[in-house]
PDB file of C-alpha atoms in Angstrom:
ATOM      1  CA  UNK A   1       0.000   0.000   0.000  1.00 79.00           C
ATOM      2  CA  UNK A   2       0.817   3.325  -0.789  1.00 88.00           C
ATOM      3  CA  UNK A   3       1.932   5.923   2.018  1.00 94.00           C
ATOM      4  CA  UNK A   4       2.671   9.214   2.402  1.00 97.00           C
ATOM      5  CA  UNK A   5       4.209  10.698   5.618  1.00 97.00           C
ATOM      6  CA  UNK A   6       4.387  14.937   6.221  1.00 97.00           C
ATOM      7  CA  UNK A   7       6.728  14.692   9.581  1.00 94.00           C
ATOM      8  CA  UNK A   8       6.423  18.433  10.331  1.00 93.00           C
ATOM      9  CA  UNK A   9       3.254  19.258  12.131  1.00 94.00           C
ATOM     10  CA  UNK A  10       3.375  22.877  12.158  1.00 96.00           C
ATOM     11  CA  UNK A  11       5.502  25.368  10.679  1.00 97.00           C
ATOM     12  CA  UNK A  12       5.945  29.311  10.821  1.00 97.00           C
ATOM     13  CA  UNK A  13       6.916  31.536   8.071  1.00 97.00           C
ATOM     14  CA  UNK A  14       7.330  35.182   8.192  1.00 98.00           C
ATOM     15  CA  UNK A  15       5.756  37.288   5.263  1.00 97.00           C
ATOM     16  CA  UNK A  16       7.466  37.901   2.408  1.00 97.00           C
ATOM     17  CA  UNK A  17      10.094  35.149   2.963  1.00 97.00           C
ATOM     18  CA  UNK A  18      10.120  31.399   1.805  1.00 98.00           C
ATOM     19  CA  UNK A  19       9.325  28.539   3.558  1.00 98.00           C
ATOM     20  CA  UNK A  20       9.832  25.040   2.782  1.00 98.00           C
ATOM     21  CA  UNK A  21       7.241  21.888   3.399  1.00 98.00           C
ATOM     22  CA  UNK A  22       8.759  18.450   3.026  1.00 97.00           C
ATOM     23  CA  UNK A  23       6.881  15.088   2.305  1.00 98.00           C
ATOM     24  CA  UNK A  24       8.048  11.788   1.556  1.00 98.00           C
ATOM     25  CA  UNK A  25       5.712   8.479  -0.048  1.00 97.00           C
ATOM     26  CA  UNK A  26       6.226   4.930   0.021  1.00 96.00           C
ATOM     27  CA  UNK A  27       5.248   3.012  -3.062  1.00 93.00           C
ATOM     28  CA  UNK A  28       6.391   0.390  -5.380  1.00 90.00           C
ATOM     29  CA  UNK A  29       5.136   1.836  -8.468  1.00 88.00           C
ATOM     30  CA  UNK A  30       6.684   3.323 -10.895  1.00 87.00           C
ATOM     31  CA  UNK A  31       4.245   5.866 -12.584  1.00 88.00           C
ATOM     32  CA  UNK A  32       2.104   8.643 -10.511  1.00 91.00           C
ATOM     33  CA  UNK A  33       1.228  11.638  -9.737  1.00 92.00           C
ATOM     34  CA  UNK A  34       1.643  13.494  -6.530  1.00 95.00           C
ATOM     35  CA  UNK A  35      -0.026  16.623  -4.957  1.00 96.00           C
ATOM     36  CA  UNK A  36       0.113  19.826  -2.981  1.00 97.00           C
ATOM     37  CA  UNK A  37      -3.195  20.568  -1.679  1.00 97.00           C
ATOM     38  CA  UNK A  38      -3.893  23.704   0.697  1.00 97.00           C
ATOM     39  CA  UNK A  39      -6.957  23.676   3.375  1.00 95.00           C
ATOM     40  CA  UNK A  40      -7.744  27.069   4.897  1.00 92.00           C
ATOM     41  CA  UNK A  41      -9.492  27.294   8.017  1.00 87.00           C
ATOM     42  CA  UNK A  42     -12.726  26.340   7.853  1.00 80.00           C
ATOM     43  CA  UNK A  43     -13.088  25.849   3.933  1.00 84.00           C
ATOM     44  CA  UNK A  44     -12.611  24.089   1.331  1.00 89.00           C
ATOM     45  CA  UNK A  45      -9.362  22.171  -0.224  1.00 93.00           C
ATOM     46  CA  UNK A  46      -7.859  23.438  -3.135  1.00 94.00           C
ATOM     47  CA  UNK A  47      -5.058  22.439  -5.689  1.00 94.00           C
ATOM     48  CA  UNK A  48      -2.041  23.840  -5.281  1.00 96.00           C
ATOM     49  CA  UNK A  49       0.209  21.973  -7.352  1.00 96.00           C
ATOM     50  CA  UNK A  50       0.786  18.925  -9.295  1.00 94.00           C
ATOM     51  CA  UNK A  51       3.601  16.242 -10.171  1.00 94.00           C
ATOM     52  CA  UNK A  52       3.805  13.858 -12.816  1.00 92.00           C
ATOM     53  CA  UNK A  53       6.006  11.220 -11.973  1.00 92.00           C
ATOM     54  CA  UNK A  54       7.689  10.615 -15.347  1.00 90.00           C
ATOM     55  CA  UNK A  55       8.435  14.299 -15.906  1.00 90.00           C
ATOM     56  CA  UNK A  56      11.888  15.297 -14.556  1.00 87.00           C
ATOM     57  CA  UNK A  57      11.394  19.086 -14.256  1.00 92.00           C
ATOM     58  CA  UNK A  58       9.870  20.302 -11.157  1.00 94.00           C
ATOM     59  CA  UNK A  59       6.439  21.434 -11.459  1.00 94.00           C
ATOM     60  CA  UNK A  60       6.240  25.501 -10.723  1.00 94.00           C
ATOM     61  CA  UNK A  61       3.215  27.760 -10.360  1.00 93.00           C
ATOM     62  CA  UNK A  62       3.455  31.220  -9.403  1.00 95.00           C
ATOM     63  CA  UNK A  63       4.863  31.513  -5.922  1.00 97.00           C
ATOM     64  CA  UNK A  64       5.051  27.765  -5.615  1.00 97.00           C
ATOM     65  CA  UNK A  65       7.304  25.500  -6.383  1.00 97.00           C
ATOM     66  CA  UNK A  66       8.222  21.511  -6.169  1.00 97.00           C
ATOM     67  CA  UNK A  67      11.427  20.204  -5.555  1.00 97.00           C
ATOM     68  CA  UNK A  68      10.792  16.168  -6.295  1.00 96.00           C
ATOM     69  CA  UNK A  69      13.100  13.950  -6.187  1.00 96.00           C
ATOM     70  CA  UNK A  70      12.160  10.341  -7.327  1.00 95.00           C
ATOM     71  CA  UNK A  71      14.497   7.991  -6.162  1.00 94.00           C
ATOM     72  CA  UNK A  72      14.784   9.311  -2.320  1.00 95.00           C
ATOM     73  CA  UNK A  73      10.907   9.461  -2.558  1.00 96.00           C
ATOM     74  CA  UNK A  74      10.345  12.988  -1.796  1.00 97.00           C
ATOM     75  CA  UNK A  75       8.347  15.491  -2.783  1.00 97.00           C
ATOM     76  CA  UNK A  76       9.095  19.026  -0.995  1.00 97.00           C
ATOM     77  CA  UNK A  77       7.227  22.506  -1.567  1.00 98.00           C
ATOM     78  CA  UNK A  78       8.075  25.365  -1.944  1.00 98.00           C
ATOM     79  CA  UNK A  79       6.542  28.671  -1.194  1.00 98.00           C
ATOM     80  CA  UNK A  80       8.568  32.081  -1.902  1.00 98.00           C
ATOM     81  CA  UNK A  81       7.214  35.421  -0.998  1.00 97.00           C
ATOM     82  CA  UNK A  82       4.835  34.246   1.316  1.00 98.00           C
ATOM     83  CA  UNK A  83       1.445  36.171   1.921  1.00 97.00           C
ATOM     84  CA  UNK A  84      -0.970  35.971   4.802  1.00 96.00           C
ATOM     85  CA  UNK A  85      -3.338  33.951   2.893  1.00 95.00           C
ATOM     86  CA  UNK A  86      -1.019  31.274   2.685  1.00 97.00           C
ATOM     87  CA  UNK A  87      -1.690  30.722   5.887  1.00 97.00           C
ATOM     88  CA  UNK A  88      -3.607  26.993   5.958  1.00 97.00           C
ATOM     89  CA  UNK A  89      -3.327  23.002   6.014  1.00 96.00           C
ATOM     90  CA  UNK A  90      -1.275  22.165   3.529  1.00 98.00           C
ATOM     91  CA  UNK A  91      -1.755  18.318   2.423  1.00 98.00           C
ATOM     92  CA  UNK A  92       0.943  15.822   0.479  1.00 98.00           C
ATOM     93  CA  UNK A  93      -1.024  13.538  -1.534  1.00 97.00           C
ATOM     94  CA  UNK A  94      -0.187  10.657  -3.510  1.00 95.00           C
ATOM     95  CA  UNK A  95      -2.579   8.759  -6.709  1.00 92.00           C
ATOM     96  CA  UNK A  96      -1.270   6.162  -8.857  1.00 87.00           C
ATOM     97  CA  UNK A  97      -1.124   6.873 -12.666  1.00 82.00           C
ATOM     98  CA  UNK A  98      -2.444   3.461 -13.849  1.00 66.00           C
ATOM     99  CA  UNK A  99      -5.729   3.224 -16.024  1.00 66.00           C
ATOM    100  CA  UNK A 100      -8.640   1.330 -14.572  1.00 66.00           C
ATOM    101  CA  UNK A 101      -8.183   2.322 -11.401  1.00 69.00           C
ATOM    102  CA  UNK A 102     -10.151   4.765  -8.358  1.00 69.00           C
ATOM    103  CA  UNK A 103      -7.267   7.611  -8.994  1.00 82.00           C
ATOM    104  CA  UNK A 104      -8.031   7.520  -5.140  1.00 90.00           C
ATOM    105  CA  UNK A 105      -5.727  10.605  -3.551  1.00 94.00           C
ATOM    106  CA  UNK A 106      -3.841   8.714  -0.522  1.00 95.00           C
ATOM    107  CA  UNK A 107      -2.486  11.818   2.003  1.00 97.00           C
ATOM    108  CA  UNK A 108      -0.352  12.789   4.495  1.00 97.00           C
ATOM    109  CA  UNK A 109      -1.478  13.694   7.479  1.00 96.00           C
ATOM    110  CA  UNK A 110      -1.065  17.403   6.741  1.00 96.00           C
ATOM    111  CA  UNK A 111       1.156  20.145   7.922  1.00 97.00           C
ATOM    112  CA  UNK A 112      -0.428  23.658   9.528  1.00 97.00           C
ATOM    113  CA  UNK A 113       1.255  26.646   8.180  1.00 97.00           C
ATOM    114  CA  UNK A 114       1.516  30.067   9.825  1.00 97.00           C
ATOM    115  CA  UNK A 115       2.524  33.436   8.184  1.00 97.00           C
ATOM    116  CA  UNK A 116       3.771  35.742  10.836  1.00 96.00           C
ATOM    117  CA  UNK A 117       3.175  39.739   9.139  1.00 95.00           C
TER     118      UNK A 117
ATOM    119  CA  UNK B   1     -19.765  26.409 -12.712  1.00 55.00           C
ATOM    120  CA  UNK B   2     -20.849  26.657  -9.105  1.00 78.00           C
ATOM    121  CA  UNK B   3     -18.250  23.960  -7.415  1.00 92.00           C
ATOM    122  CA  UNK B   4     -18.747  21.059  -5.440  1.00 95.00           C
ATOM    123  CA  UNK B   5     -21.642  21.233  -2.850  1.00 96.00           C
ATOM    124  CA  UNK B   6     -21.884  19.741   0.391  1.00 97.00           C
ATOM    125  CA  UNK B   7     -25.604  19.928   2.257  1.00 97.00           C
ATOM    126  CA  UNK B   8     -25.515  19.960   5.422  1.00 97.00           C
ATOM    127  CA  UNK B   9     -21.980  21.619   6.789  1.00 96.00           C
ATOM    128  CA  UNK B  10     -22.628  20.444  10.075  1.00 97.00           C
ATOM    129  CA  UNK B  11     -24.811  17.969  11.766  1.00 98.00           C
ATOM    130  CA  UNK B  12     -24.807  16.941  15.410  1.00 98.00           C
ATOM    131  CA  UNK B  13     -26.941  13.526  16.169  1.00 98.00           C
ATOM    132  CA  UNK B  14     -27.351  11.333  19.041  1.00 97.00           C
ATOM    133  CA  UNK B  15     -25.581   8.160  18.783  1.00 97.00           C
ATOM    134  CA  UNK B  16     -27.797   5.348  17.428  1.00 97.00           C
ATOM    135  CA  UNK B  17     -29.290   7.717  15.276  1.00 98.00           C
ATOM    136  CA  UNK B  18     -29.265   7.872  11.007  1.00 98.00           C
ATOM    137  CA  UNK B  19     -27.661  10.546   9.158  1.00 98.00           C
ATOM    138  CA  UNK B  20     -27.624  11.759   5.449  1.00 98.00           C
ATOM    139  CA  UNK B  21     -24.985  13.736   3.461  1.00 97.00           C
ATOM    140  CA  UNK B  22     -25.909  14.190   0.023  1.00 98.00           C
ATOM    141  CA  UNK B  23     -22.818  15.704  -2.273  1.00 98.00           C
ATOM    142  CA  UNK B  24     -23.704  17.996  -5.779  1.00 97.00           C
ATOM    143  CA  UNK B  25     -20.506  17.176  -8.021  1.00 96.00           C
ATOM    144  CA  UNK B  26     -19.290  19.770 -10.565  1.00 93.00           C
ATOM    145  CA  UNK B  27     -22.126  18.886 -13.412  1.00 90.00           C
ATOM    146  CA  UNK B  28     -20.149  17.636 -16.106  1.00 86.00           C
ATOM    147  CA  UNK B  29     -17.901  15.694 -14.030  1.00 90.00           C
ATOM    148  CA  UNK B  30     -18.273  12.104 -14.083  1.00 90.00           C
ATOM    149  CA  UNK B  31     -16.557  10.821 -11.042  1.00 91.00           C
ATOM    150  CA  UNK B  32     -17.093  11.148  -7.337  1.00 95.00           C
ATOM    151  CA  UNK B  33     -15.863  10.543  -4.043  1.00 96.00           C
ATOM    152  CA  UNK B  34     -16.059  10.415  -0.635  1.00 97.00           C
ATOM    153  CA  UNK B  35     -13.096  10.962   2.203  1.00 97.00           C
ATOM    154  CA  UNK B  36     -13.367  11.207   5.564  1.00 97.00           C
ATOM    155  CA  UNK B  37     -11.201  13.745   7.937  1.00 96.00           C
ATOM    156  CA  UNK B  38     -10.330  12.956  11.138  1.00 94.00           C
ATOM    157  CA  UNK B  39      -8.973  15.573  13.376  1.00 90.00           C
ATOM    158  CA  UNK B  40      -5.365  15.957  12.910  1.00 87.00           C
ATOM    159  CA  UNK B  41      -5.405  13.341   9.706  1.00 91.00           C
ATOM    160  CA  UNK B  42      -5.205  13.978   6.152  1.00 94.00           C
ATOM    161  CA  UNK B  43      -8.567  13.095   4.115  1.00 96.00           C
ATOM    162  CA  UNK B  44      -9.466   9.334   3.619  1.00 96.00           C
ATOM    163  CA  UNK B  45     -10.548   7.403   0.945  1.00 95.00           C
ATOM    164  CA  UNK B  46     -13.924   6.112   1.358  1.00 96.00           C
ATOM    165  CA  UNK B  47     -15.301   5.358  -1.830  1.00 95.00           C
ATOM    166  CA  UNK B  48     -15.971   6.517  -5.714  1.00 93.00           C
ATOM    167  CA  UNK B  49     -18.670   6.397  -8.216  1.00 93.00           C
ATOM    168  CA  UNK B  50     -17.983   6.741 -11.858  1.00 91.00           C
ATOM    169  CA  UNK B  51     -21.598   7.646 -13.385  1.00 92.00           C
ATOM    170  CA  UNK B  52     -24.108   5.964 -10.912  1.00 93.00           C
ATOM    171  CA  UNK B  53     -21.857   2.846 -10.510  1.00 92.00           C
ATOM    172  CA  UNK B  54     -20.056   2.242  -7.359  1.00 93.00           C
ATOM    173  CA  UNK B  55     -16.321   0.751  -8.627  1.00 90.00           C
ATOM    174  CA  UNK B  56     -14.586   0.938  -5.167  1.00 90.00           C
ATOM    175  CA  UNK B  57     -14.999   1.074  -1.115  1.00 92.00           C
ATOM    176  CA  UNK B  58     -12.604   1.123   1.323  1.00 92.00           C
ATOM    177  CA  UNK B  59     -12.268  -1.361   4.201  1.00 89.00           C
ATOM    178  CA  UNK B  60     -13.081   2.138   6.408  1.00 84.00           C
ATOM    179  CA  UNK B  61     -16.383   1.826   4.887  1.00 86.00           C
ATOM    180  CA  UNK B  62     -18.297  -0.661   7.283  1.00 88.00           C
ATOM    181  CA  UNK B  63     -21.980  -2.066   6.854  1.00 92.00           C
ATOM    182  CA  UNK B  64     -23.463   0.847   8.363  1.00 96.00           C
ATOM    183  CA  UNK B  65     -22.013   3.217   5.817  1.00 96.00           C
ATOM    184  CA  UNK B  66     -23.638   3.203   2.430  1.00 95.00           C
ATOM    185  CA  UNK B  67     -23.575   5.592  -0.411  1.00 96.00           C
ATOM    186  CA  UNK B  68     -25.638   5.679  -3.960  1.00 96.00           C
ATOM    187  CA  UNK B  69     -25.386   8.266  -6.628  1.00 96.00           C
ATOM    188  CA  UNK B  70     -28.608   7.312  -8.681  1.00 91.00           C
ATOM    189  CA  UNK B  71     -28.760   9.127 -11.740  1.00 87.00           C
ATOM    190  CA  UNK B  72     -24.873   9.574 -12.003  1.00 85.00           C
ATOM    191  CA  UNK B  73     -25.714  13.360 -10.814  1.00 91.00           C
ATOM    192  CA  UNK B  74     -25.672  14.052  -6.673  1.00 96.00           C
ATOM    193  CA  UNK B  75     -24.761  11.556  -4.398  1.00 97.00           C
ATOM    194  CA  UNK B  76     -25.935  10.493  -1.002  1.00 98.00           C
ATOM    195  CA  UNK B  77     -23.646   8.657   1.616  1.00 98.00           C
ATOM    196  CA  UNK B  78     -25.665   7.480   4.857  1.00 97.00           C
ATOM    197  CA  UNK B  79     -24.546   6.465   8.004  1.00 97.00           C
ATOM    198  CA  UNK B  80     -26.844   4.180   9.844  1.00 97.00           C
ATOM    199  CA  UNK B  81     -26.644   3.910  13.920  1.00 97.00           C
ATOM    200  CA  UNK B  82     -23.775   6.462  14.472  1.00 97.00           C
ATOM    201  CA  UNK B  83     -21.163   5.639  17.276  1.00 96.00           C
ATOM    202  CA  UNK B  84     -18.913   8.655  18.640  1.00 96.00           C
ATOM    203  CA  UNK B  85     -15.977   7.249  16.475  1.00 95.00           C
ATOM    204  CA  UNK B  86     -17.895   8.976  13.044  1.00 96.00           C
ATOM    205  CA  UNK B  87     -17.647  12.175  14.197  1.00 97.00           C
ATOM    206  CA  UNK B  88     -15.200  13.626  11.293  1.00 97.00           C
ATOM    207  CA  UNK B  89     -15.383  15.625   8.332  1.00 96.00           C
ATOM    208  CA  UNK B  90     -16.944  13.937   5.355  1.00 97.00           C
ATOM    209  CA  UNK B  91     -15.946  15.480   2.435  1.00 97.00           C
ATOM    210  CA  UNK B  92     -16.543  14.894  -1.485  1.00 97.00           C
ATOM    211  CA  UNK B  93     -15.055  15.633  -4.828  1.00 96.00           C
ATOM    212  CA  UNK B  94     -15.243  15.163  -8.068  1.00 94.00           C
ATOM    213  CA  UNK B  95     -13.464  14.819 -11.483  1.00 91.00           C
ATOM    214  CA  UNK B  96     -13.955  14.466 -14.874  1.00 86.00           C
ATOM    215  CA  UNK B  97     -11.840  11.048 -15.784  1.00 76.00           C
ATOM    216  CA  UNK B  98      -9.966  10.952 -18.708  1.00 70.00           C
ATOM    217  CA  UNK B  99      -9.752  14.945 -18.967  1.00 61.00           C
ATOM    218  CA  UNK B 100      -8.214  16.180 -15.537  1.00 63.00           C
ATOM    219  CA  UNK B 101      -6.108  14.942 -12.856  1.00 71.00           C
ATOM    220  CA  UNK B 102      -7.307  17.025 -10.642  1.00 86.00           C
ATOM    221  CA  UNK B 103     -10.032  16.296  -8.098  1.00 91.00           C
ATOM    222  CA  UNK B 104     -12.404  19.236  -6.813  1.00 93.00           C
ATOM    223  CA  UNK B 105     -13.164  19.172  -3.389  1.00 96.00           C
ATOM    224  CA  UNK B 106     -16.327  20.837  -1.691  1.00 96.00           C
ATOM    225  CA  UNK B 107     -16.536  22.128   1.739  1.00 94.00           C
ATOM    226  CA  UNK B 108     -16.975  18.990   3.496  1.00 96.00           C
ATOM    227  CA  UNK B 109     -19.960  18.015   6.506  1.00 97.00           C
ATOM    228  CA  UNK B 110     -18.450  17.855   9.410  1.00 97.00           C
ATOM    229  CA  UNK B 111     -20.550  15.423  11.960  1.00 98.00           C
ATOM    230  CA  UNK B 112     -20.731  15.161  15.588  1.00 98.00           C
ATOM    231  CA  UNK B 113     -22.087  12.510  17.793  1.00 98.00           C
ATOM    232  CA  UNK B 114     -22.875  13.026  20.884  1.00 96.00           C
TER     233      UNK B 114
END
């Protein structure tokens, strides 16, 4: 079975500068996808970035960026110029690439973010 | 394109008691799940629907879970004689398979048993 382990509970970041969240996933297959989702208090979770597991350049969007690195297993984000709504859950998740199956997400147990202004 | 829907966002019941989440995907999407959130967990796989058919449940879903989505449209996930250990989050999403990788999560029903 798949697993996917966030060992930081909590972090603080200080607006404006960057902040790093690590994850690391356990699986024996070769092709999938893996996921930065954020949860703000008290609504709903939202995409923040995505990794395909056969691409070797690090997914970027915006202010966020990916630093994955297959063979350790990791999968580490990336947030520069942090802003106060960055403040939330942020979620490692994990989904397998093959065809046929649930694309179930499998997460970590989440990390809570705070931006200090 | 309104989002995923979740109706209620809260419910407290009495344990023993039946409850009912019902879950409006995005429209055109065709698949839909359900996850559960405990506090201090990440979201957990319950189980998906692609059109009105049911492909997978977890082993977290016991007997006195069940879910339908009858017309491939909304779906409904009922929890029959609650015990304190369902109090969580349910939450749903969606997707359109074959098209997006990305699933679309609504606000979630958070439940408490007393």
């Amino acid at each position: 079975a798949q697993t996917v382990t966030q060992s930081q509970p909590e972090m603080s970041v200080q607006e404006a500068e960057t902040v790093t969240l690590s994850c690391t996933y356990d699986t024996s297959e070769s092709d999938y996808y893996l996921f930065w989702y954020k949860q703000p208090p008290s609504r709903q979770m939202i995409l923040v970035i995505r990794q395909e597991a056969y691409k070797q350049q690090n997914a970027t969007e915006n202010r966020f960026s990916v630093n994955f690195q297959k063979a350790a297993k990791s999968f580490s984000l990336k947030i520069s110029d942090s802003q106060l709504g960055d403040a939330a859950m942020y979620f490692c998740a994990y989904r397998r690439a093959s065809q046929g199956g649930s694309e179930k997400l499998v997460f970590g147990k989440g990390m809570k973010l705070t931006v200090n202004p | 394109d309104t989002g995923v829907s979740q109706n209620p966002r809260h419910k407290i019941t009495k344990r023993g008691q039946n409850v009912t989440f019902r879950c409006d995907p995005i429209s055109e999407h065709n698949r839909l799940y359900w996850y559960r959130q405990t506090l201090g967990q990440g979201p957990e796989f319950l189980t998906y629907f692609q059109n009105e058919a049911q492909l997978e449940k977890s082993r977290l879903l016991s007997d006195r879970f069940s879910a339908e989505r009858p017309k491939g449209s909304f779906s409904t996930l009922e929890i029959q004689r609650t015990e304190q250990g369902d109090s969580a989050m349910y939450l749903c999403a969606s997707s359109f398979f074959g098209l997006t990788y990305e699933q679309y999560f609504g606000p979630g029903t958070r439940l408490t048993v007393t």
